[in-house]
Amino acid sequence: MTKSDVAIIGAGVSGASIARTLSAYELSVTLLEKEADVSFGTSKANSGIVHGGFHHNKKYLKTRLEIRGNLMFDRLQRELDFPFKRCGILVAALKEEEMKYIDHLYSQGVENSAIGIEMCSRERMFELEPKLNPDVVGGLYAPGGGIVEPYRFVFSLVESAQKNGVELLTGFKVSRSQPSGDGFLIEAEDGRRVQANWVVNAAGLYADNVSAILGAEEFTITPRKGEYYLLDRLTRAAPTRVLFPVPTKISKGMLVIPTVEGTVLVGPTADDIEDKEDLATSAENLDKIFDSARKMIPTVSQNDVITSFAGLRPALAEGDFYIDISKKAPHLIQVAGIQSPGLTASPAIGEYVKDLLKKAGCRLTEKSEYDPFVEKVPRIRDLSHYDADTLIQKNPDYAHIVCRCEEISEAEIVEAIRRGHTTLDGVKYFTRAGMGRCQGGFCSYRIIKILVRETGMTYEQVTKRGAGSSLLVGRL
Amino acid sequence: MSKTTASKESIREMICISCPIGCHLQLFKDENDSVVVKGNRCPRGKEYGREEYFAPKRIVTATCRTDSEIFPRLAVRTDHALPKEHIDNLLSELYQMEVHLPVKRGKVILEDYAGTGVNLIASITLEGGGNEGQVRSQL
Amino acid sequence: MKELEYDVVVIGGGAAGMAAALECRKNGLQTVIVEREEHLGGILLQCIHNGFGLQEFRQELTGPEFAEEFIRQIRDSDISVLLGTTVIDLVSDATGKEVFCYSPEYGLVKFNARAVVLAMGCRERNRGNIRIPGTRPAGVYTAGLAQRLVNIEGYIPGKDVVVVGSGDIGLIMARRMTWVGSKVHAVIEIQPYPSGLTRNIVQCLNDFEIPLYLSHVVSRIEGKERVEKVEVTPLVNGIPDADKAFEIPCDTLLLSVGLIPENELSKKAGIELSPQTGGALVDSTMMTSVPGIFSCGNVLHVHDLVDYVAEEARRTGSYVASYLKGKQPQRQVRIKAGANVKYVNPGMFNPDKPDKLYLRTLIVKNNARLEVKLDNRVVKSVKKNHVQPSEMISVKFSARDVADMQPTSDSVMEVSVQ
């Protein structure tokens, strides 16, 4: 049984950020994740946008945390190892009557102190984004907005937390709980147990289920599905800025997003569903997404699609974040309903939860040996030929290019595995191997072989993303 | 004779694979109970039809295990078409085998399988000792 | 780091690369092959089935046997070979060509070459490219990846298989999976006719009673962690008839839905590509839009017969030699794809040295007629018993065919199929 001061349930972007923040204090912290790896829930399907602070009113907690979180990304990029670019966000109005929404967003942005926010004329819009639909009449520019690789961000937060003493338990699906002193004794489906004085419920889609298990508040998380399509990095339609249409009541709309690694995402849709495990994409939404995307960039083409995927937002009826000390269980902090702008807000969520713990009576003493930095993994694709030469001389595995579409070397894959990413998807999210245009058609067998070699797994144990997703069924 | 066969049903229909045309063959039994092939455009079709009916054979290509880590599988083939009824047993047997390198292309792995006169031979040369691929980097 | 000078660098050590390199060396050129695998042979090594070499060697060989014929010649020659090495960049300017590679042994290797032959082959079209909706479970493989896993690594990817696409790779894998003990439940083909050879339909499907569903598509993949079933929908006049959709329980989907020439490196070098083939545009000497860079094999256009690849690559090698000796064609005529023709390679014709042309039609037809016109005058007419898009057609020109031709620099040759 593991005993710790704090147990965080859920290692998505919220849980990961909270873990890292708490790792700076003299506390034993256990981070519990039900999947085989962190970021395998909603966070892996995140659109990767660091929002510009104008989409929501300041009265909402989510807005205040978004604004604060946005400002923390530059420092985080220096300390951690994830790609981030402040490329700017544009909201495009396609009709004159849409300009009143732009006005509204602009006012909100000003009220929220969104840095550099601008109302744009048609000409200014084209100056900022030449590929826009010529029908655009004007819009909004938020230079403070940007893009990240969401899973690299989460991996890095967790790595930093682990470096500073946080223990990560994966495959830990909370199934039972009973009070234990002031805290909880939590049991997983496989029998493992954690006793913690304080618990943070950051269980995303399952925050309501976990809250019920912990005997706390009743609320309902409704899965809201978003489907995306990923376009080849060579597509003509790649924009420079993140492009939003004017928002609707239910969502920020279907976007065209340049990813920080150079591909393009179109989507997401927003459909409330019932099944928290339904991640299927559909033919109907394909057309919907492309029609919408073409309204902003006419050259977007289905021919450029290399893959598609879906994610489920954990939606609460109220629409705001529910981050508070539980009224039913004073040693429980609820962190639920973290939809957009969750990723943007996550650094601030970490701080906010830390303050709530303090308010609830948890003693927080700063750790003198806290080290905010993680070791950055050299990636050969980022280097000039001559710098690559130096790297190869140090480690010849950098010259074994395993994923040729994205230029990922064996050395990077081995590093991913050594850092605990032992599924095909885990390796993929850490290195990008398999995310290129051939989608693993060339490199998958190589990654499988490296996994077997590095971990000593048998071939049946190699999975795509954990239990049940076996890749190979037999050996000849 | 043709009057008799025309009123009978074909005992077998098949597509000839001797050449890319792919004639649709129909086989009948004549009054002597001999098998007659119709629909072929050339003599090879007649031969194929009869053989396919009486004694269908196939070239089998597969792999078996080696003792090399660099090249864990050896491509093998039958040197002639093997009667179909033996294919499953041949496959079972070769999947149990382990071949010791080096192996030269053409080396007999299983001789005269099930008395058919057909051999299973290596379909590639694997030299072993790290030079399985036969060519090393040489600048 | 190493910096080396060669007359010609051949990128890719498969059938095309080896044949081109041998021809270059035969013509006295200092030649090096750069290959990313640890061995030569390319995709042939995993094509353990027979059917190769009927034209090249007048025998029916397996892929490895065919490859070995060339590997032996390379081994016995003094062609330089750099294995386990990936070409990262190709730069061409007035002074020559620079090929940058990463080699585990040497680090950065920079070749300074007078000519380059692109022979990188192709990659497979995948699920994302054809946009099959549904979940994203484990168990969806392209047929070539499954072939690699089974034939080279010795792993079985799945037990209950559905194959998408009736091209030869899909058919061969249907048989292969059956022969390793898996059950192949169906082959799903979008067209109303199978695209693979009839002999493969017989030997890979009929022999095992594997049903072939023509004019059908896989309309959804289902399964949480691993494939559990697929929904298959028939097409009526090309439109999915959702009412008649049915399910096939399975744990594996093998996609054999097309090959795409792998020209990312070519794009880096600024080489012009053809939208019809995905490969480089080449003139009658197999030279791309960048002088001194040549292209052949599957990276130029996807072939069906490796025998044609070898012929094309040898021809390319000899043109590399001519180029380096300063010999250029006196005159070349542009070739246009006429009625019912998707493309013709190469894209130009030299009446003083008339080479074989390779082309693909857009139609399926028996008793077709292939016509070559020069400035709208028929110069060659050939009867074809059967044509279909998945079977590459070759056209040879005799001295007599050419004797009557009177081309000018504005002439256009047109190839059509009726």
Coordinates of C-alpha atoms in Angstrom, one line a residue, chain A:
Chain A
M1 CA 0.0 0.0 0.0
T2 CA 1.2 3.5 -0.8
K3 CA 0.9 6.2 1.8
S4 CA 1.1 9.8 0.8
D5 CA 0.1 13.3 1.8
V6 CA -1.7 14.0 -1.4
A7 CA -3.2 11.7 -4.1
I8 CA -4.2 13.2 -7.4
I9 CA -6.7 11.2 -9.4
G10 CA -6.1 11.7 -13.1
A11 CA -2.9 12.5 -15.0
G12 CA -4.4 14.6 -17.8
V13 CA -3.2 18.2 -18.2
S14 CA -5.0 19.3 -15.0
G15 CA -3.7 16.5 -12.8
A16 CA -0.2 16.8 -14.3
S17 CA 0.0 20.5 -13.7
I18 CA -1.3 20.1 -10.1
A19 CA 1.3 17.4 -9.5
R20 CA 4.1 19.5 -10.7
T21 CA 3.0 22.5 -8.7
L22 CA 2.8 20.4 -5.5
S23 CA 6.1 18.8 -6.2
A24 CA 7.7 22.1 -5.2
Y25 CA 6.5 21.6 -1.6
E26 CA 7.5 19.2 1.2
L27 CA 4.7 16.8 0.5
S28 CA 4.5 13.2 -0.7
V29 CA 2.4 13.2 -3.8
T30 CA 1.0 10.2 -5.7
L31 CA -0.4 10.7 -9.2
L32 CA -2.9 8.1 -10.2
E33 CA -3.8 7.4 -13.8
K34 CA -6.2 4.7 -15.0
E35 CA -4.7 4.4 -18.5
A36 CA -1.4 2.9 -19.4
D37 CA 0.3 6.3 -19.7
V38 CA -0.4 9.9 -18.8
S39 CA -2.3 12.1 -21.2
F40 CA -4.1 9.1 -22.7
G41 CA -7.5 10.5 -21.9
T42 CA -9.0 13.7 -23.1
S43 CA -5.7 15.5 -23.1
K44 CA -4.3 13.6 -26.0
A45 CA -7.1 14.8 -28.3
N46 CA -6.6 18.4 -27.3
S47 CA -6.4 20.9 -30.1
G48 CA -3.2 22.2 -28.6
I49 CA -4.3 25.9 -28.5
V50 CA -3.1 28.3 -25.9
H51 CA -6.1 30.6 -25.9
G52 CA -6.0 34.4 -26.2
G53 CA -8.1 35.4 -23.2
F54 CA -11.0 36.9 -25.1
H55 CA -13.5 34.1 -25.6
H56 CA -15.1 34.3 -22.1
N57 CA -16.2 36.8 -19.5
K58 CA -13.9 37.5 -16.6
K59 CA -16.7 36.5 -14.2
Y60 CA -15.9 32.9 -14.9
L61 CA -13.2 31.1 -13.1
K62 CA -12.1 29.5 -16.3
T63 CA -11.4 32.9 -17.8
R64 CA -9.4 34.2 -14.9
L65 CA -7.3 31.0 -15.0
E66 CA -7.0 31.1 -18.8
I67 CA -5.5 34.6 -18.6
R68 CA -3.1 33.7 -15.9
G69 CA -2.2 30.4 -17.5
N70 CA -1.5 31.9 -20.9
L71 CA 1.2 34.1 -19.3
M72 CA 3.0 31.2 -17.7
F73 CA 3.8 29.3 -20.9
D74 CA 7.0 31.1 -21.9
R75 CA 8.6 30.2 -18.6
L76 CA 7.3 26.7 -18.7
Q77 CA 8.8 26.2 -22.2
R78 CA 12.2 27.2 -20.8
E79 CA 11.9 24.9 -17.8
L80 CA 10.3 21.9 -19.5
D81 CA 10.7 20.2 -22.8
F82 CA 7.7 20.8 -25.1
P83 CA 7.2 22.8 -28.3
F84 CA 5.3 26.0 -28.0
K85 CA 4.8 28.9 -30.3
R86 CA 2.9 32.2 -29.8
C87 CA 1.7 32.3 -33.4
G88 CA -1.4 34.4 -32.6
I89 CA -5.1 33.7 -33.0
L90 CA -7.4 35.3 -35.5
V91 CA -11.2 35.2 -35.3
A92 CA -12.6 35.8 -38.8
A93 CA -15.9 37.4 -39.6
L94 CA -17.4 36.3 -42.9
K95 CA -20.4 38.6 -42.9
E96 CA -20.9 42.1 -41.7
E97 CA -23.4 41.1 -39.1
E98 CA -20.8 38.8 -37.5
M99 CA -18.7 41.9 -36.7
K100 CA -20.8 42.6 -33.6
Y101 CA -19.6 39.3 -32.1
I102 CA -16.1 40.4 -32.9
D103 CA -16.8 43.6 -31.1
H104 CA -18.0 41.7 -28.1
L105 CA -14.9 39.4 -28.1
Y106 CA -12.7 42.4 -28.4
S107 CA -14.3 44.1 -25.4
Q108 CA -13.9 41.0 -23.4
G109 CA -10.3 40.7 -24.5
V110 CA -9.6 44.3 -23.4
E111 CA -11.4 43.7 -20.1
N112 CA -9.3 40.6 -19.6
S113 CA -6.1 42.5 -20.4
A114 CA -5.4 40.2 -23.3
I115 CA -2.0 41.4 -24.6
G116 CA -2.0 43.2 -27.9
I117 CA -5.5 42.4 -28.8
E118 CA -6.6 44.1 -32.0
M119 CA -9.7 44.8 -34.0
C120 CA -8.8 44.1 -37.6
S121 CA -9.9 45.5 -40.9
R122 CA -10.1 43.2 -43.9
E123 CA -6.7 44.4 -45.1
R124 CA -5.1 43.8 -41.7
M125 CA -6.7 40.3 -41.6
F126 CA -5.0 39.5 -44.9
E127 CA -1.8 40.9 -43.8
L128 CA -1.8 38.6 -40.9
E129 CA -3.1 35.6 -42.8
P130 CA -2.8 35.7 -46.6
K131 CA -4.5 32.4 -47.1
L132 CA -7.9 33.6 -45.7
N133 CA -11.1 33.4 -47.6
P134 CA -11.4 36.6 -49.7
D135 CA -15.0 36.9 -48.3
V136 CA -13.6 37.8 -44.8
V137 CA -14.8 41.2 -43.8
G138 CA -12.8 41.8 -40.7
G139 CA -11.9 40.2 -37.4
L140 CA -9.9 40.0 -34.2
Y141 CA -6.2 39.3 -33.6
A142 CA -4.8 38.1 -30.4
P143 CA -1.1 37.9 -30.6
G144 CA -0.9 36.3 -27.2
G145 CA -2.5 33.1 -28.5
G146 CA -0.4 30.1 -29.4
I147 CA 0.0 26.4 -30.0
V148 CA 1.6 23.5 -28.1
E149 CA 1.9 19.8 -28.5
P150 CA -0.6 18.8 -25.8
Y151 CA 0.9 15.4 -25.0
R152 CA 4.5 16.6 -24.9
F153 CA 3.3 19.3 -22.5
V154 CA 1.6 16.7 -20.2
F155 CA 4.5 14.3 -20.4
S156 CA 6.9 17.1 -19.5
L157 CA 4.8 18.3 -16.5
V158 CA 4.7 14.7 -15.2
E159 CA 8.4 14.2 -15.8
S160 CA 9.1 17.4 -13.8
A161 CA 6.8 16.3 -11.1
Q162 CA 8.5 12.9 -10.9
K163 CA 11.9 14.4 -10.9
N164 CA 10.8 16.3 -7.8
G165 CA 9.5 13.2 -6.0
V166 CA 6.0 12.6 -7.3
E167 CA 5.1 9.0 -7.7
L168 CA 3.2 8.0 -10.8
L169 CA 1.0 4.9 -10.7
T170 CA -0.5 4.0 -14.1
G171 CA -3.1 1.4 -14.8
F172 CA -4.7 2.6 -11.5
K173 CA -8.4 2.7 -12.0
V174 CA -10.1 4.0 -8.8
S175 CA -12.9 1.6 -7.9
R176 CA -13.5 1.9 -4.2
S177 CA -12.7 4.3 -1.4
Q178 CA -13.3 4.6 2.3
P179 CA -12.5 7.3 4.8
S180 CA -9.2 6.9 6.5
G181 CA -8.5 9.4 9.2
D182 CA -9.1 12.8 7.7
G183 CA -8.3 11.4 4.3
F184 CA -9.1 8.5 2.1
L185 CA -8.0 4.9 1.5
I186 CA -8.4 4.5 -2.3
E187 CA -8.5 1.1 -3.9
A188 CA -7.8 0.4 -7.6
E189 CA -9.6 -2.3 -9.7
D190 CA -6.5 -4.4 -9.5
G191 CA -6.3 -4.2 -5.8
R192 CA -3.6 -1.7 -5.3
R193 CA -4.3 0.8 -2.5
V194 CA -3.3 4.3 -1.7
Q195 CA -3.9 6.0 1.5
A196 CA -3.8 9.8 1.3
N197 CA -4.6 12.7 3.6
W198 CA -5.7 14.8 0.7
V199 CA -7.2 13.9 -2.6
V200 CA -7.5 15.9 -5.7
N201 CA -10.2 14.7 -8.1
A202 CA -8.9 15.6 -11.6
A203 CA -10.4 12.6 -13.3
G204 CA -11.7 14.4 -16.3
L205 CA -14.5 12.5 -18.0
Y206 CA -14.9 10.3 -14.9
A207 CA -14.8 13.1 -12.3
D208 CA -18.4 12.5 -11.4
N209 CA -17.9 8.7 -11.0
V210 CA -14.8 9.4 -8.8
S211 CA -16.7 11.9 -6.8
A212 CA -19.4 9.4 -6.1
I213 CA -16.8 6.8 -5.1
L214 CA -15.3 9.3 -2.7
G215 CA -18.7 9.9 -1.2
A216 CA -18.7 13.6 -2.3
E217 CA -20.8 15.9 -4.5
E218 CA -23.1 14.5 -7.1
F219 CA -22.8 16.1 -10.5
T220 CA -22.9 14.9 -14.1
I221 CA -20.1 15.0 -16.7
T222 CA -21.5 14.9 -20.1
P223 CA -19.1 13.7 -22.8
R224 CA -19.0 16.2 -25.6
K225 CA -17.4 14.7 -28.6
G226 CA -15.1 16.6 -30.9
E227 CA -13.8 15.1 -34.2
Y228 CA -10.7 16.3 -36.0
Y229 CA -8.9 15.7 -39.2
L230 CA -5.1 16.1 -39.5
L231 CA -3.7 17.4 -42.8
D232 CA -0.3 16.7 -44.3
R233 CA 2.4 19.2 -43.4
L234 CA 2.8 20.0 -47.1
T235 CA -0.8 21.1 -47.6
R236 CA -1.2 24.3 -49.4
A237 CA -3.8 25.3 -46.8
A238 CA -1.4 25.6 -43.8
P239 CA -2.1 28.9 -42.1
T240 CA 0.3 30.9 -39.9
R241 CA -2.2 31.8 -37.2
V242 CA -4.9 29.7 -35.4
L243 CA -8.1 30.5 -37.2
F244 CA -11.4 30.7 -35.5
P245 CA -14.8 31.5 -36.9
V246 CA -17.3 33.6 -34.9
P247 CA -18.3 31.3 -31.9
T248 CA -21.6 29.7 -31.3
K249 CA -23.4 29.1 -27.9
I250 CA -22.1 25.6 -27.6
S251 CA -18.6 25.8 -28.8
K252 CA -15.8 28.0 -30.2
G253 CA -16.5 26.6 -33.6
M254 CA -14.6 24.5 -36.1
L255 CA -11.1 25.8 -36.6
V256 CA -8.1 25.6 -38.8
I257 CA -5.1 25.1 -36.6
P258 CA -1.5 25.1 -37.6
T259 CA 0.1 22.6 -35.2
V260 CA 3.4 23.6 -33.7
E261 CA 5.1 20.7 -35.5
G262 CA 3.9 21.9 -38.9
T263 CA 0.8 19.8 -39.7
V264 CA -2.7 21.3 -39.8
L265 CA -5.8 20.3 -37.7
V266 CA -9.3 21.0 -38.8
G267 CA -12.2 20.7 -36.5
P268 CA -13.5 20.0 -33.8
T269 CA -17.2 19.3 -33.9
A270 CA -19.1 19.5 -30.6
D271 CA -21.8 16.8 -30.1
D272 CA -23.1 15.7 -26.7
I273 CA -23.1 12.0 -26.4
E274 CA -23.8 9.4 -23.8
D275 CA -21.0 6.9 -23.9
K276 CA -17.8 8.1 -22.2
E277 CA -15.9 5.6 -24.3
D278 CA -17.3 6.5 -27.8
L279 CA -14.4 7.9 -29.7
A280 CA -15.6 7.0 -33.2
T281 CA -15.3 9.5 -36.1
S282 CA -18.2 9.7 -38.6
A283 CA -18.6 10.3 -42.3
E284 CA -21.2 13.0 -41.7
N285 CA -18.9 15.1 -39.6
L286 CA -16.2 14.8 -42.2
D287 CA -18.2 17.0 -44.6
K288 CA -19.3 19.3 -41.9
I289 CA -15.7 20.0 -40.8
F290 CA -14.4 20.5 -44.2
D291 CA -17.2 22.8 -45.3
S292 CA -16.5 24.9 -42.2
A293 CA -12.8 24.9 -42.6
R294 CA -13.1 26.0 -46.3
K295 CA -15.1 29.0 -45.2
M296 CA -11.9 30.2 -43.6
I297 CA -9.3 28.8 -45.9
P298 CA -10.7 27.8 -49.3
T299 CA -7.7 25.6 -50.3
V300 CA -8.4 23.1 -47.4
S301 CA -8.8 19.7 -49.2
Q302 CA -9.9 16.3 -48.1
N303 CA -7.1 14.9 -50.2
D304 CA -4.6 16.2 -47.7
V305 CA -6.0 14.1 -44.8
I306 CA -3.5 11.8 -43.2
T307 CA -5.6 10.8 -40.2
S308 CA -8.6 11.7 -38.0
F309 CA -9.5 11.3 -34.4
A310 CA -12.0 12.2 -31.8
G311 CA -11.8 13.5 -28.2
L312 CA -14.4 13.9 -25.5
R313 CA -14.7 17.1 -23.5
P314 CA -15.8 16.6 -19.9
A315 CA -18.7 19.0 -19.9
L316 CA -20.5 20.3 -16.8
A317 CA -24.0 21.8 -17.2
E318 CA -22.9 25.2 -15.8
G319 CA -20.1 25.6 -18.4
D320 CA -17.5 26.9 -15.9
F321 CA -14.7 25.0 -14.2
Y322 CA -15.7 23.4 -10.9
I323 CA -12.5 23.8 -8.8
D324 CA -13.3 23.9 -5.2
I325 CA -12.9 22.3 -1.8
S326 CA -15.6 19.7 -1.6
K327 CA -18.3 20.6 0.8
K328 CA -19.0 17.0 1.7
A329 CA -15.4 15.9 2.1
P330 CA -13.2 18.7 3.4
H331 CA -10.0 16.9 2.4
L332 CA -11.1 16.6 -1.2
I333 CA -10.4 19.2 -3.9
Q334 CA -12.7 18.8 -6.9
V335 CA -11.3 19.7 -10.3
A336 CA -14.1 19.0 -12.7
G337 CA -15.6 20.3 -16.0
I338 CA -12.2 21.3 -17.3
Q339 CA -13.2 21.9 -21.0
S340 CA -11.6 24.6 -23.1
P341 CA -9.7 26.6 -22.0
G342 CA -8.4 23.9 -19.8
L343 CA -5.0 23.4 -21.3
T344 CA -4.3 27.1 -21.4
A345 CA -5.5 27.4 -17.8
S346 CA -3.7 24.3 -16.5
P347 CA -0.6 26.1 -15.1
A348 CA -2.9 28.4 -13.2
I349 CA -5.1 25.5 -12.2
G350 CA -2.0 24.0 -10.5
E351 CA -1.5 27.1 -8.5
Y352 CA -5.2 27.5 -7.7
V353 CA -5.5 24.0 -6.4
K354 CA -2.3 24.4 -4.3
D355 CA -3.9 27.5 -2.7
L356 CA -7.2 25.6 -2.1
L357 CA -5.2 22.9 -0.3
K358 CA -3.6 25.5 1.8
K359 CA -7.0 27.0 2.5
A360 CA -8.3 23.6 3.5
G361 CA -5.6 23.2 6.0
C362 CA -2.8 21.4 4.2
R363 CA 0.6 22.5 5.3
L364 CA 2.8 23.7 2.4
T365 CA 6.5 24.2 3.0
E366 CA 8.6 25.0 0.0
K367 CA 11.2 22.4 -1.0
S368 CA 14.6 23.9 -1.1
E369 CA 15.8 21.2 -3.6
Y370 CA 13.0 21.8 -6.0
D371 CA 14.3 21.7 -9.5
P372 CA 11.9 23.1 -12.1
F373 CA 14.0 22.0 -15.1
V374 CA 13.8 18.8 -17.0
E375 CA 16.4 17.5 -19.3
K376 CA 15.6 18.3 -22.9
V377 CA 15.9 15.4 -25.3
P378 CA 17.8 16.4 -28.5
R379 CA 15.8 15.7 -31.6
I380 CA 17.8 15.1 -34.7
R381 CA 15.2 16.7 -37.0
D382 CA 15.7 20.0 -35.3
L383 CA 19.4 20.1 -35.9
S384 CA 21.5 21.4 -38.8
H385 CA 23.4 18.6 -40.6
Y386 CA 26.6 19.5 -38.9
D387 CA 25.1 19.6 -35.4
A388 CA 23.5 16.3 -36.2
D389 CA 26.9 15.0 -37.0
T390 CA 28.2 15.9 -33.5
L391 CA 25.2 14.2 -32.0
I392 CA 25.6 11.1 -34.0
Q393 CA 29.3 10.8 -32.9
K394 CA 28.1 10.9 -29.3
N395 CA 25.3 8.4 -29.9
P396 CA 25.2 6.5 -33.3
D397 CA 21.5 5.6 -32.6
Y398 CA 20.7 9.1 -33.7
A399 CA 21.6 8.1 -37.2
H400 CA 19.2 5.2 -37.2
I401 CA 16.2 7.0 -38.6
V402 CA 13.2 4.9 -37.7
C403 CA 10.4 7.2 -38.7
R404 CA 11.4 8.7 -42.0
C405 CA 8.3 10.8 -42.5
E406 CA 9.0 12.9 -39.4
E407 CA 12.8 12.1 -39.2
I408 CA 12.8 10.5 -35.8
S409 CA 15.8 8.5 -34.7
E410 CA 16.1 5.3 -32.7
A411 CA 17.9 7.3 -29.9
E412 CA 14.8 9.4 -29.4
I413 CA 12.6 6.3 -29.3
V414 CA 14.8 4.6 -26.8
E415 CA 14.7 7.8 -24.6
A416 CA 10.9 7.8 -24.8
I417 CA 10.8 4.2 -23.6
R418 CA 13.3 4.8 -20.8
R419 CA 11.1 7.6 -19.6
G420 CA 8.2 5.2 -19.2
H421 CA 6.4 5.5 -22.5
T422 CA 6.2 1.8 -23.3
T423 CA 3.2 1.6 -25.6
L424 CA 3.2 2.4 -29.4
D425 CA 1.0 5.5 -28.8
G426 CA 3.2 6.6 -25.8
V427 CA 6.3 6.4 -28.0
K428 CA 4.4 8.2 -30.8
Y429 CA 3.3 11.1 -28.6
F430 CA 6.7 11.5 -27.1
T431 CA 8.7 11.3 -30.3
R432 CA 6.2 11.9 -33.1
A433 CA 7.3 8.6 -34.7
G434 CA 4.2 7.4 -36.6
M435 CA 2.5 10.8 -36.8
G436 CA 3.6 11.6 -40.3
R437 CA 2.1 11.0 -43.6
C438 CA 2.5 7.2 -43.7
Q439 CA 1.0 7.0 -40.2
G440 CA 3.3 4.3 -39.0
G441 CA 3.1 2.1 -42.1
F442 CA 6.9 2.1 -42.4
C443 CA 8.1 2.4 -38.8
S444 CA 5.6 0.5 -36.6
Y445 CA 7.4 -2.8 -36.9
R446 CA 10.7 -1.1 -36.0
I447 CA 9.2 0.6 -32.9
I448 CA 7.7 -2.8 -31.8
K449 CA 11.2 -4.4 -32.1
I450 CA 12.8 -1.6 -30.1
L451 CA 10.1 -1.8 -27.4
V452 CA 10.7 -5.6 -27.1
R453 CA 14.4 -5.1 -26.9
E454 CA 14.4 -2.3 -24.4
T455 CA 11.7 -3.5 -22.0
G456 CA 12.0 -7.3 -22.3
M457 CA 8.3 -7.4 -23.1
T458 CA 7.1 -10.4 -25.0
Y459 CA 5.5 -9.7 -28.3
E460 CA 2.0 -10.3 -27.0
Q461 CA 2.6 -7.6 -24.4
V462 CA 3.3 -4.9 -26.9
T463 CA 0.2 -2.8 -27.2
K464 CA -1.0 0.3 -29.0
R465 CA -2.1 2.0 -25.8
G466 CA -2.3 -0.5 -23.0
A467 CA -4.4 -3.5 -21.9
G468 CA -6.6 -4.8 -24.7
S469 CA -4.9 -3.1 -27.6
S470 CA -2.4 -5.9 -28.4
L471 CA -0.7 -5.5 -31.7
L472 CA 0.5 -9.0 -32.4
V473 CA -1.4 -12.2 -31.7
G474 CA 1.2 -14.8 -32.6
R475 CA 4.8 -15.8 -33.3
L476 CA 5.8 -18.0 -36.2

